[in-house]
Coordinates of C-alpha atoms and ligand atoms in Angstrom, one line a residue:
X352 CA -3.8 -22.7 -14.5
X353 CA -0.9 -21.0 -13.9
X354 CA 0.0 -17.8 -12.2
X355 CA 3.0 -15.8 -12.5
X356 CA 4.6 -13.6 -9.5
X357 CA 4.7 -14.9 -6.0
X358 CA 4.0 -12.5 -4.0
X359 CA 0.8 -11.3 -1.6
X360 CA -1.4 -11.5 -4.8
X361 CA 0.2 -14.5 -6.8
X362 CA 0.2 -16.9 -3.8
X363 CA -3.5 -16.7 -1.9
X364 CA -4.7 -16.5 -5.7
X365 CA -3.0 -19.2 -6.7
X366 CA -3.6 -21.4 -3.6
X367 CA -7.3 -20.3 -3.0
X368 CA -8.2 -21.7 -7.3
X369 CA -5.8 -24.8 -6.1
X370 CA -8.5 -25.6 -3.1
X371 CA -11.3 -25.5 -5.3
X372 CA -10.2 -29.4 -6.6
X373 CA -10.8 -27.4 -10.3
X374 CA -7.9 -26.1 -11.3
X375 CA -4.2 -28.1 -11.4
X376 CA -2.1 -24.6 -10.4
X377 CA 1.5 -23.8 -10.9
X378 CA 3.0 -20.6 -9.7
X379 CA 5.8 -19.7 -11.4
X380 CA 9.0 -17.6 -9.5
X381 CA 11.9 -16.8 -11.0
X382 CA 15.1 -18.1 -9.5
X383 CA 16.1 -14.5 -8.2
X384 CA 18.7 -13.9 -5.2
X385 CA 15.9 -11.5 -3.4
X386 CA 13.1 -14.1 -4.0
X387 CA 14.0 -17.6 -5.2
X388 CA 14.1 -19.3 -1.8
X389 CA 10.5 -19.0 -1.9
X390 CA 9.9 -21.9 -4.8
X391 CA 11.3 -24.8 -2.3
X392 CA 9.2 -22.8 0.8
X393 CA 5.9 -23.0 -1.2
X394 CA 6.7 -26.4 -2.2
X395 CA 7.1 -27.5 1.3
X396 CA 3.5 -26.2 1.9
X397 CA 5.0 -23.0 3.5
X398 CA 3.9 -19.5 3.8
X399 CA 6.8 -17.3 2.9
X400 CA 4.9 -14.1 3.3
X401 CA 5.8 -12.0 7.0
X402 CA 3.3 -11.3 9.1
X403 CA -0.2 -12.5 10.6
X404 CA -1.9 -14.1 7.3
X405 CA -5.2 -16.1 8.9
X406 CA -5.4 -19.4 7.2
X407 CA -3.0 -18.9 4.5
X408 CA -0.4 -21.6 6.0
X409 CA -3.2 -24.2 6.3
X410 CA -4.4 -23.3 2.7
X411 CA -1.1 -23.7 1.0
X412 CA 0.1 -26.6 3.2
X413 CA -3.3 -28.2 2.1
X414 CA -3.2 -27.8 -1.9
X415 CA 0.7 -28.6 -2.3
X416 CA -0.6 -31.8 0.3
X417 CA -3.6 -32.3 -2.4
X418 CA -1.2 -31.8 -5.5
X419 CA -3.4 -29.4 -6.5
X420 CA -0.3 -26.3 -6.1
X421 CA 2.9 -26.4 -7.2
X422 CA 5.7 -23.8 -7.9
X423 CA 8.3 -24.0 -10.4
X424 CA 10.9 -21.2 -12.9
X425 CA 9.6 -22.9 -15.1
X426 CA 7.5 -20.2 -17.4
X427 CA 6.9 -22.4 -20.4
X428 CA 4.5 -24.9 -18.5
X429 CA 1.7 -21.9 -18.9
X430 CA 1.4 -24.1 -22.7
X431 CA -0.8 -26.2 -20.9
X432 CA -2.5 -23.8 -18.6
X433 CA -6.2 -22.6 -20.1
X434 CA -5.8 -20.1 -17.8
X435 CA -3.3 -17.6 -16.7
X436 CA -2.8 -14.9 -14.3
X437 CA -0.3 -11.9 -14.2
X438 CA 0.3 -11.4 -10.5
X439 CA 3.9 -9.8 -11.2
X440 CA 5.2 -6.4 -9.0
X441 CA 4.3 -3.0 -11.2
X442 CA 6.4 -0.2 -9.3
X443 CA 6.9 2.6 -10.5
X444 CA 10.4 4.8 -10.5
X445 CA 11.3 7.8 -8.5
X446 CA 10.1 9.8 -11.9
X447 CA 6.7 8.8 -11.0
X448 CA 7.4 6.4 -14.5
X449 CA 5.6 2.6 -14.1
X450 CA 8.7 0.1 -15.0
X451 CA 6.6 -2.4 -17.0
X452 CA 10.2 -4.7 -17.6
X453 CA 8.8 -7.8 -15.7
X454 CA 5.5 -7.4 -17.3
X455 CA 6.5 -7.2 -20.6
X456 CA 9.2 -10.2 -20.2
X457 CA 6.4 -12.0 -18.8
X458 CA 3.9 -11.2 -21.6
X459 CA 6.6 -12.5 -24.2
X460 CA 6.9 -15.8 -22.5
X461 CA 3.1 -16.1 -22.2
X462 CA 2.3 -15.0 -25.6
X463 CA 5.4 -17.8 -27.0
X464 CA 3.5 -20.4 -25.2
X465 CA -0.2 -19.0 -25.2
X466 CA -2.6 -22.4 -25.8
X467 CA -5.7 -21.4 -28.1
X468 CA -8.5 -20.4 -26.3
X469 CA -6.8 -19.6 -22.8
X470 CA -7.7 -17.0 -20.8
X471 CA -5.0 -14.1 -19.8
X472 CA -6.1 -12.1 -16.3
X473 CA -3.6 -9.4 -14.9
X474 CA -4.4 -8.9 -11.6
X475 CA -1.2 -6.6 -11.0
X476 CA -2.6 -3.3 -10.1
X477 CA -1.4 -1.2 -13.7
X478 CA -1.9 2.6 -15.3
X479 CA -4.9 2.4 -17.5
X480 CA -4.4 1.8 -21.2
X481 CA -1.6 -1.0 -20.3
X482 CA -3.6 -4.1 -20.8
X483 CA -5.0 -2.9 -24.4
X484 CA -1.5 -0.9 -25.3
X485 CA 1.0 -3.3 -23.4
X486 CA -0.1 -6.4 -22.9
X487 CA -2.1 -7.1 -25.5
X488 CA 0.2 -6.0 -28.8
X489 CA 2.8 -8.3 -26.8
X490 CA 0.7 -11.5 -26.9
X491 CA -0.9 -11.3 -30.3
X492 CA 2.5 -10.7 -31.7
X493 CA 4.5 -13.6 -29.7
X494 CA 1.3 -16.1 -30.3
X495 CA 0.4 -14.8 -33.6
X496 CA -2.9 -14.9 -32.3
X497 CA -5.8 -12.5 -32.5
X498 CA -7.1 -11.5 -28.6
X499 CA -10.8 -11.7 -27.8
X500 CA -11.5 -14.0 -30.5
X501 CA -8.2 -16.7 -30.5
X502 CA -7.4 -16.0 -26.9
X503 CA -9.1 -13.9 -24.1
X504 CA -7.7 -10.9 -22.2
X505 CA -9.1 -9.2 -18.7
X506 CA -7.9 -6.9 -16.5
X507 CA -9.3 -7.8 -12.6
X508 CA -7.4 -6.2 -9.9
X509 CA -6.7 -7.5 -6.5
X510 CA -7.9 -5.9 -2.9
X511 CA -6.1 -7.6 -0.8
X512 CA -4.8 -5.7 2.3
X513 CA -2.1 -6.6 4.8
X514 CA -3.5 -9.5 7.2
X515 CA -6.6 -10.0 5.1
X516 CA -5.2 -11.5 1.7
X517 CA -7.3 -14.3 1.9
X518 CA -10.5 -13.1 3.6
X519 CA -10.3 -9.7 0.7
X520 CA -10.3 -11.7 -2.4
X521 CA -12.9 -13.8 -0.7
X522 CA -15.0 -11.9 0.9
X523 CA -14.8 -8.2 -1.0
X524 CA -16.6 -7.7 -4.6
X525 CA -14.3 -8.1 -7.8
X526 CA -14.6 -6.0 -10.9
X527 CA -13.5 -8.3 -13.9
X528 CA -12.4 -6.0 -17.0
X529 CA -12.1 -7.8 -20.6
X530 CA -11.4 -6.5 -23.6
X531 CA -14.5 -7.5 -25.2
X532 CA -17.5 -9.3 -24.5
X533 CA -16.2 -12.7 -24.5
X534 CA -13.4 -12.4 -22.5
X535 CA -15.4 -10.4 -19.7
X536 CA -18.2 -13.5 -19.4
X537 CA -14.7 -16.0 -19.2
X538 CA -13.7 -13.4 -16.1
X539 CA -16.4 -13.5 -14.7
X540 CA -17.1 -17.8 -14.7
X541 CA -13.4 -17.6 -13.3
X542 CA -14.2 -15.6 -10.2
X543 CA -17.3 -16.9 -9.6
X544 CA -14.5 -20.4 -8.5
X545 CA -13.2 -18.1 -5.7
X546 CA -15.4 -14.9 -4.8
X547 CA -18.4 -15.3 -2.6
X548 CA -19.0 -11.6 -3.1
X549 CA -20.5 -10.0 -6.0
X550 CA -18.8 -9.7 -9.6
X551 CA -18.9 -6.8 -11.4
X552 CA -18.3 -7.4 -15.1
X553 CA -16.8 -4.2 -17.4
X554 CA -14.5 -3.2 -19.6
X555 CA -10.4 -3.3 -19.1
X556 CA -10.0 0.1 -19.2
X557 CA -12.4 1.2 -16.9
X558 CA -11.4 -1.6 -14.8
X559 CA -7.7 -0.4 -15.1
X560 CA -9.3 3.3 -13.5
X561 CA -11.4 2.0 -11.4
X562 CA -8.5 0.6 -9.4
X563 CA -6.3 3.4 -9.2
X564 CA -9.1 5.7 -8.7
X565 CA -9.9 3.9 -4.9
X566 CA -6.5 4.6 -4.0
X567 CA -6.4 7.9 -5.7
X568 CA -9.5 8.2 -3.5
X569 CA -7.9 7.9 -0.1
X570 CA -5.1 9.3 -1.0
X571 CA -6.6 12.9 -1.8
X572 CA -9.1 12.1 1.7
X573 CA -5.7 12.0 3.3
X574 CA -4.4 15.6 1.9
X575 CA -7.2 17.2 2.5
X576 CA -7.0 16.6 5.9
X577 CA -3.4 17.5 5.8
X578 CA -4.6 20.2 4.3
X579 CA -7.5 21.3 6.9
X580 CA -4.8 20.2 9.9
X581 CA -2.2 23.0 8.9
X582 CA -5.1 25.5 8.7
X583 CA -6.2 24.5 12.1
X584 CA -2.4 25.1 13.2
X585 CA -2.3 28.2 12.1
X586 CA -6.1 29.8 13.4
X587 CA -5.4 27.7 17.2
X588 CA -7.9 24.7 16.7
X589 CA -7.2 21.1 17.1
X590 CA -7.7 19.7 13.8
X591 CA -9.3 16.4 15.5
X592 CA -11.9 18.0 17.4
X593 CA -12.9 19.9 13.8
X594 CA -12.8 16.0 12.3
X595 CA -14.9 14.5 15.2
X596 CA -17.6 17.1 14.7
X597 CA -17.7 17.1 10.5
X598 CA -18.1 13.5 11.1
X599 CA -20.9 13.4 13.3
X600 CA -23.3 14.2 10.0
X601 CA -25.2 10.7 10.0
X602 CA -24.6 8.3 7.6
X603 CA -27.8 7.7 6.4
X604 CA -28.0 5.1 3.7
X605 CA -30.9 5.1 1.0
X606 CA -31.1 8.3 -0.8
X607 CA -27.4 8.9 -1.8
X608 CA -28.0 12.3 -3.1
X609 CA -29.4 13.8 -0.2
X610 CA -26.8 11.6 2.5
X611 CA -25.7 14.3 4.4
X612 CA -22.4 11.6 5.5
X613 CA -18.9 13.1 5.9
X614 CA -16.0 11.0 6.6
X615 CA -13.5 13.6 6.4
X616 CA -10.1 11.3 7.0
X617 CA -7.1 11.7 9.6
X618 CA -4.2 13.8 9.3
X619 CA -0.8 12.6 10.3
X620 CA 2.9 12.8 9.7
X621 CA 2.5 11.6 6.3
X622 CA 1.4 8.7 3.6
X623 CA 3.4 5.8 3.0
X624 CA 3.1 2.1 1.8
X625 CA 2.5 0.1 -1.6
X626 CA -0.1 1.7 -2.8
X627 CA -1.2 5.4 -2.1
X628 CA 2.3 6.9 -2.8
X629 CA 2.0 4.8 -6.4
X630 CA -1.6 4.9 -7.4
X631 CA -1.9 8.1 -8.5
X632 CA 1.2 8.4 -10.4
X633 CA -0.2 5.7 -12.5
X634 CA -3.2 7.2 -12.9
X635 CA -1.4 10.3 -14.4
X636 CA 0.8 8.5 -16.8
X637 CA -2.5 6.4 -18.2
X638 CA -3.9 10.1 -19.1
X639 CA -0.9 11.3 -20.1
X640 CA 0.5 8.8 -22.4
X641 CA -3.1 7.4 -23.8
X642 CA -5.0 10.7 -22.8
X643 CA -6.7 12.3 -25.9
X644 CA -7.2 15.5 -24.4
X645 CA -3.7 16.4 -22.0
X646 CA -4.2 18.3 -19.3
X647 CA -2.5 18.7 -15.3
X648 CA -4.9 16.8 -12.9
X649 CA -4.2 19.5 -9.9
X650 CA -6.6 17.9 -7.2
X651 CA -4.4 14.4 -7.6
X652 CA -0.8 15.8 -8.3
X653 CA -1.7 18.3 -5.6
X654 CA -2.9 16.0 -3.0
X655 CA 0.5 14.1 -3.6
X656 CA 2.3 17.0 -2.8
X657 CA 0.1 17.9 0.5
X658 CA 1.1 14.2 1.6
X659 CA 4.4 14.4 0.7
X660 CA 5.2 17.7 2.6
X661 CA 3.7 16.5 5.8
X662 CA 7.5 14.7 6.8
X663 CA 8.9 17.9 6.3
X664 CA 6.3 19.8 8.2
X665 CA 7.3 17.5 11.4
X666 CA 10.5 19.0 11.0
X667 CA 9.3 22.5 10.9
X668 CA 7.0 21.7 14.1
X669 CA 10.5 19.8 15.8
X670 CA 12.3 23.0 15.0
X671 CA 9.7 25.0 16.6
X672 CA 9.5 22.8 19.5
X673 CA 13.5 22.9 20.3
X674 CA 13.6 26.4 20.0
X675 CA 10.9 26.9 22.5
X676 CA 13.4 25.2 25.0
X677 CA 16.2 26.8 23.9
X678 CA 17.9 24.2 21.6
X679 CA 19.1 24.2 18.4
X680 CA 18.4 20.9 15.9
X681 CA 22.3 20.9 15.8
X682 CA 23.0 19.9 19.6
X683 CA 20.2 17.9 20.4
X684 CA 19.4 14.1 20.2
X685 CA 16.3 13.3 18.3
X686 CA 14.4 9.4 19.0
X687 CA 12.3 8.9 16.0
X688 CA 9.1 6.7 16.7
X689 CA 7.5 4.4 14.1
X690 CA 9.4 3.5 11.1
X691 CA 6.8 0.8 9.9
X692 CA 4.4 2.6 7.3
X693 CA 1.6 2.0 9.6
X694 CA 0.2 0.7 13.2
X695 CA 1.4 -2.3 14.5
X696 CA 3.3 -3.6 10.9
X697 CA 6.8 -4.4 10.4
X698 CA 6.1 -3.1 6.6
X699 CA 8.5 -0.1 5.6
X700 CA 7.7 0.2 1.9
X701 CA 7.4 4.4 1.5
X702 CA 7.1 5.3 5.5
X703 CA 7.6 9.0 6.0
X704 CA 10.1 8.0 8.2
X705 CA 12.7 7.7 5.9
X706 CA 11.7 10.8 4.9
X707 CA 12.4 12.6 8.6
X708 CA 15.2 10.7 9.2
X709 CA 16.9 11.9 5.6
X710 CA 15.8 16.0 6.7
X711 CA 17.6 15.5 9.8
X712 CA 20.5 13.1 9.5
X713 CA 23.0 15.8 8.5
X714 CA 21.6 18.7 10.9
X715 CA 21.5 16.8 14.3
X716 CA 23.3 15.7 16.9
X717 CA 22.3 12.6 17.0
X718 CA 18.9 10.0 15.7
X719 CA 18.1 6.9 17.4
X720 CA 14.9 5.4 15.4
X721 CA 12.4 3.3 17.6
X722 CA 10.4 0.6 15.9
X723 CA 8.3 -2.1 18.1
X724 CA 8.6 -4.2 14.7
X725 CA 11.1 -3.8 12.0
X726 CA 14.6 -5.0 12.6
X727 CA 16.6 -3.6 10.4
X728 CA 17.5 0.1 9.3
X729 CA 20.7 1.3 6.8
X730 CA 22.9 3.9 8.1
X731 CA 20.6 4.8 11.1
X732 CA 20.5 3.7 15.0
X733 CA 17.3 1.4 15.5
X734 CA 15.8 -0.2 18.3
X735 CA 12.9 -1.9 19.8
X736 CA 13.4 -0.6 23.1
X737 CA 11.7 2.6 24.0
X738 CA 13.7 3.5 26.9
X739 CA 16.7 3.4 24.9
X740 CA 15.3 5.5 22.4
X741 CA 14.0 8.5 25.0
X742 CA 17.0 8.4 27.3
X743 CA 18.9 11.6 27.3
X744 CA 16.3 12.3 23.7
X745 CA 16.0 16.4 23.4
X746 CA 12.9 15.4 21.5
X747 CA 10.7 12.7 20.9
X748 CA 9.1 12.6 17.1
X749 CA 6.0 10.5 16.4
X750 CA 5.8 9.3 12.7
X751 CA 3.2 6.6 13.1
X752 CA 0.2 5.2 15.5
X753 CA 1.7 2.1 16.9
X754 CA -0.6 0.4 20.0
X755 CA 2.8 1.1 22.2
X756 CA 3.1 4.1 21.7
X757 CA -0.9 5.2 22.7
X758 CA -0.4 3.5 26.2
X759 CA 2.7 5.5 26.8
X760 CA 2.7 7.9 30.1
X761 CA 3.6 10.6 29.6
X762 CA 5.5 10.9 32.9
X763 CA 7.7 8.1 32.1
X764 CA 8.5 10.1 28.8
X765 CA 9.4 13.3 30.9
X766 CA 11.4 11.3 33.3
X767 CA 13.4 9.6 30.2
X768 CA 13.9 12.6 27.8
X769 CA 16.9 15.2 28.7
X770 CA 14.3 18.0 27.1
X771 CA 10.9 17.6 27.8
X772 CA 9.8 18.3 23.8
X773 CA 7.1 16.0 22.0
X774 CA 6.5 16.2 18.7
X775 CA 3.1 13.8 17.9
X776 CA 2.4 13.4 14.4
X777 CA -0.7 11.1 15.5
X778 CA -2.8 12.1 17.9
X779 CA -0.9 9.7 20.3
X780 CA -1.1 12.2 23.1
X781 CA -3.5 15.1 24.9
X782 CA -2.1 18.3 24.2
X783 CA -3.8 19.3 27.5
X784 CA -2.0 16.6 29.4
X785 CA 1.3 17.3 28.3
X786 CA 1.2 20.9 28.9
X787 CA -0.2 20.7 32.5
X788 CA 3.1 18.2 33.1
X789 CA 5.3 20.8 31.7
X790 CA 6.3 19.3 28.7
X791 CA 6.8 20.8 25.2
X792 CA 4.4 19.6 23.6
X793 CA 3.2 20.6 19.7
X794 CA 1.1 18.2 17.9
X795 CA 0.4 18.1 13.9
X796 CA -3.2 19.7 13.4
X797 CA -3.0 21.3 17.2
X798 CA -2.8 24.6 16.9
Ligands
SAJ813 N1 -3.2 7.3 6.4 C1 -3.4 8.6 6.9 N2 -4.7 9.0 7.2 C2 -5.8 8.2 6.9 C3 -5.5 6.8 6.4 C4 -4.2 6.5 6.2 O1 -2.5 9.4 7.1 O2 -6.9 8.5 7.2 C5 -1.8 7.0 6.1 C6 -1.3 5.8 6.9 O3 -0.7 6.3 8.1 C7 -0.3 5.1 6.0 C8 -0.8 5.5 4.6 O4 -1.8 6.5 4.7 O5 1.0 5.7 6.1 C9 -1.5 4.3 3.9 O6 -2.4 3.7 4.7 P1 -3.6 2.7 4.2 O7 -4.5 2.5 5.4 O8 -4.2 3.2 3.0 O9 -2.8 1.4 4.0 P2 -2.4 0.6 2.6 O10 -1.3 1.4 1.9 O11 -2.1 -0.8 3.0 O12 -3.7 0.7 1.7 C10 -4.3 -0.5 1.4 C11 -5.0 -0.3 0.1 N3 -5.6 -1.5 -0.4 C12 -5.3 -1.9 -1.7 O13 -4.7 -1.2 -2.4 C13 -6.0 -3.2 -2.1 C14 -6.1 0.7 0.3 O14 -6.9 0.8 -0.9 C15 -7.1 0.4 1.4 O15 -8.0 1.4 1.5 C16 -6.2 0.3 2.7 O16 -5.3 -0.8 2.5 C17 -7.1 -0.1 3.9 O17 -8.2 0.5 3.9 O18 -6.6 -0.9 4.7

């Protein structure tokens, strides 16, 4: 086997068909500057992805120990390999445009060296129509080969999650996509190697939906509780007490139809990470570039918008919140809390933060960015230490839910700020609380 991209899919993928004693595995990983340190780490049985990964040191430590995994820049090896997976990065560019270069370079190499009979999976999460219009045309014209009949092609997406990469592909149910008939049953006998939970075989395409669908899914949960949060600002309710009592409708499994279950989601300062900002996007360009019928998906590109505008709104509510102690933006000190995407993660990729911090760099005094966790920040003051952050601070803005920040006092705040003005963009505090200690308080959804 061999398995192209080293990165949170490639590796526990890679590693976790390594440990099965069935499969001889070679990652491949180009010799980049940002990312070729990581083919001598792997090779020393190291993990070279951050953060808290349970059992994903042991595992690789254990199959490069077995000889079982190895990692090399080596593409052309995949000749021998009867099977092959795609685990290569997908992003897509700040025109909402998937940049497919690394997948179509890879393709080309694969298809040069494709063996007859192997078996090509892309796990890399992709907009639909890209394994039968991309990928496919690729291989059958490097390999000269016709797919689903000389080789076999399926699209099976990962759901891997910070901090659970190995328990996910383990432990959560796997959809396996083929192109045909064959090459779906070949998926499947794969996974069945690695995935305790249920398989569920089906075409490419609909596999290719399905996935950005789930994130489309949340990600239009999230706006509409954006969306219910600024209405609540605006008639005087807290938008958490109306989400605490839509979501008391039991959940009561069985009869689907007549489930009565709500699970209306949480607003907050806005949406970031790997996958919700890009999701939908790709879902968009799969109907609009292999879309019979063309038309503008409103509830999606919408919902994008919603989550998108929720950095902007903290400024509005920050504005507001100066004024009502007699400062303007332009003379005041602002201490920006949370740049990680979400709780307790060093992981930046899309925070709103950036966002915030880009609305205000040129119309304030001063920003000083606090982060428990990430250690470096371009162009902007950063630090770990709260007290830092809040001293002499006319305002204190809360972009994400980080443990620290829930157990602050709010005395201590008052005491540390030179303006008593909070600005919570996660339920982090009780407006109640904060009003009865004379602090300025406005919190998103709180009317
Ligand atoms: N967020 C809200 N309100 C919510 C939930 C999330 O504002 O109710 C915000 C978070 O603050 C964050 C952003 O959305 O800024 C994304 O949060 P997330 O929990 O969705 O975290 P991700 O981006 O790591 O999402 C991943 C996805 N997993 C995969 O793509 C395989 C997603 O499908 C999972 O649902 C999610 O993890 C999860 O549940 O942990």
């Amino acid at each position: 086997m061999t398995v192209f991209g080293m990165g949170y899919v490639g590796i526990p993928a890679a590693a976790l068909f390594a440990d099965t004693g069935e499969f001889d595995v070679t990652g491949i990983q180009r010799r980049s500057k940002r990312s070729g340190w990581k083919i001598d780490y792997l090779n020393a049985g190291k993990n070279p992805i951050k953060g808290d990964e349970p059992g994903l040191e042991e595992l690789i430590d254990r199959v490069v120990e077995k000889g079982t995994f190895k990692v090399t820049d080596d593409a052309t090896v995949c000749s021998e390999s009867d099977v092959i997976l795609i685990d290569v990065q997908t992003p897509v560019d700040d025109t909402k445009v998937p940049r497919y270069e690394s997948l179509r370079e890879v393709c080309a190499v694969i298809g040069e060296n494709l063996k007859k009979d192997a078996l090509v999976v892309i796990e890399s999460t992709c907009a639909p129509g890209t394994t039968d219009y991309v990928v496919k045309p690729i291989l059958e014209e490097k390999s000269g080969m016709v797919a689903g009949k000389d080789f076999h092609l399926v699209f099976s997406y990962e759901r891997v999650m910070v901090g659970r990469l190995i328990y996910n592909i383990q432990k959560l149910p796997r959809v396996v996509g083929g192109i045909n008939e064959e090459s779906t049953k070949r998926g499947m006998e794969l996974y069945s190697h690695i995935v305790e939970a249920e398989l569920h075989p089906t075409t490419a395409l609909t596999a290719e939906i399905a996935k950005v669908t789930e994130n489309t899914y949340r990600d239009v949960n999230i706006a509409f509780a954006n969306e219910v949060a600024m209405i609540c600002e605006s008639l005087g309710v807290d938008v958490y007490d109306v989400r605490k009592l839509v979501n008391t409708l039991p959940h009561i499994p069985g009869d689907a139809m007549h489930n009565p279950h709500r699970n209306m989601h949480i607003p907050g300062a806005g949406v970031g990470g790997h996958c919700l900002p890009k999701d939908p996007w790709l879902l968009k360009y799969g109907l609009d570039t292999y879309g019979k019928a063309k038309f503008e998906p409103k509830v999606i590109v919408g919902s994008r918008e919603i989550n998108d505008f929720m950095p902007w709104h903290m400024k509005e509510l920050l504005v507001k919140g100066l004024g009502k102690a007699g400062r303007q933006l332009k003379d005041s000190r602002i201490a920006i809390l949370g740049l990680a995407f979400m709780k307790d993660s060093d992981d930046t990729r899309n925070s709103p933060a950036f966002d915030i911090i880009d609305y205000l760099k040129d119309e304030v005094g001063e920003i000083i960015v606090h982060d428990p966790y990430v250690e470096e920040l371009e162009g902007t003051e950063l630090t770990s230490d709260i007290a830092e952050a809040l001293k002499d601070a006319d305002a204190m803005v809360v972009m994400n839910n980080h443990s620290e920040y829930k157990q602050m006092e709010l005395d201590t705040i008052k005491e540390l700020l030179r303006t008593p003005v909070i600005i919570d963009g996660r339920d982090m505090f009780r407006k109640d609380e904060a009003l009865a200690k004379g602090i300025i308080y406005i919190g998103l959804g709180k009317g």
